[in-house]
CSV table of C-alpha atoms in Angstrom, one decimal:
chain,number,residue,atom,x,y,z
F,1,UNK,CA,3.6,-1.1,12.4
F,2,UNK,CA,7.1,0.4,12.6
F,3,UNK,CA,6.7,1.0,16.4
F,4,UNK,CA,5.6,-2.6,16.9
F,5,UNK,CA,8.6,-3.9,14.9
F,6,UNK,CA,11.0,-1.6,16.8
F,7,UNK,CA,9.6,-2.8,20.1
F,8,UNK,CA,9.9,-6.4,19.1
F,9,UNK,CA,13.5,-5.8,18.0
F,10,UNK,CA,14.2,-4.3,21.4
F,11,UNK,CA,12.8,-7.5,23.1
F,12,UNK,CA,15.0,-9.5,20.8
F,13,UNK,CA,18.0,-7.4,21.9
F,14,UNK,CA,18.8,-5.8,18.5
F,15,UNK,CA,21.0,-2.7,18.6
F,16,UNK,CA,19.6,0.8,18.0
F,17,UNK,CA,21.4,1.2,14.6
F,18,UNK,CA,19.8,-2.0,13.3
F,19,UNK,CA,16.4,-0.8,14.6
F,20,UNK,CA,16.7,2.5,12.9
F,21,UNK,CA,17.8,0.9,9.6
F,22,UNK,CA,14.8,-1.4,9.4
F,23,UNK,CA,12.5,1.4,10.6
F,24,UNK,CA,13.8,3.6,7.8
F,25,UNK,CA,13.3,0.8,5.3
F,26,UNK,CA,9.6,0.8,6.4
F,27,UNK,CA,9.0,4.5,6.4
F,28,UNK,CA,11.1,5.8,3.4
F,29,UNK,CA,8.9,4.3,0.6
F,30,UNK,CA,5.9,6.1,2.1
F,31,UNK,CA,7.8,9.4,2.3
F,32,UNK,CA,9.1,9.0,-1.3
F,33,UNK,CA,5.6,8.3,-2.7
F,34,UNK,CA,3.9,11.1,-0.9
F,35,UNK,CA,4.9,13.6,-3.5
F,36,UNK,CA,3.3,11.7,-6.4
F,37,UNK,CA,0.2,11.2,-4.2
F,38,UNK,CA,0.0,15.0,-3.4
F,39,UNK,CA,0.4,15.7,-7.1
F,40,UNK,CA,-2.5,13.4,-7.9
F,41,UNK,CA,-0.4,10.9,-9.8
F,42,UNK,CA,-1.1,8.1,-7.3
F,43,UNK,CA,-4.4,7.3,-5.6
F,44,UNK,CA,-4.4,6.4,-1.9
F,45,UNK,CA,-4.8,2.8,-2.7
F,46,UNK,CA,-1.9,2.8,-5.1
F,47,UNK,CA,0.2,4.6,-2.6
F,48,UNK,CA,-0.4,1.9,0.0
F,49,UNK,CA,0.2,-0.9,-2.4
F,50,UNK,CA,3.4,0.6,-3.9
F,51,UNK,CA,4.9,1.5,-0.6
F,52,UNK,CA,4.3,-1.9,0.9
F,53,UNK,CA,5.6,-3.7,-2.2
F,54,UNK,CA,8.8,-1.6,-2.0
F,55,UNK,CA,9.1,-1.9,1.8
F,56,UNK,CA,9.7,-5.6,1.9
F,57,UNK,CA,12.7,-5.8,-0.5
F,58,UNK,CA,14.2,-2.8,1.3
F,59,UNK,CA,13.9,-4.6,4.6
F,60,UNK,CA,15.3,-7.8,3.1
F,61,UNK,CA,18.2,-5.9,1.6
F,62,UNK,CA,19.0,-4.3,5.0
F,63,UNK,CA,18.9,-7.7,6.7
F,64,UNK,CA,21.1,-9.3,4.1
F,65,UNK,CA,23.5,-6.4,4.2
F,66,UNK,CA,23.8,-6.9,8.0
F,67,UNK,CA,23.2,-10.7,8.0
F,68,UNK,CA,25.5,-11.3,10.9
F,69,UNK,CA,23.1,-9.4,13.1
F,70,UNK,CA,20.0,-11.3,11.9
F,71,UNK,CA,21.1,-14.9,11.2
F,72,UNK,CA,22.4,-16.6,14.2
């Protein structure tokens, strides 16, 4: 999903720093929640749900922070 988003951002002529920011917003929730998953605190389903729920506000925050790059 991150690769597809990055490819579409390239098509839309976004800069590499913006692509990396949104890619990080997509990947970091999964990376952060892997530790509780490995410790058995989260199930695989809970990991997927929690990471996706956190991903969207992080992406929105990045887009609002750099709104000049996203709202033309």
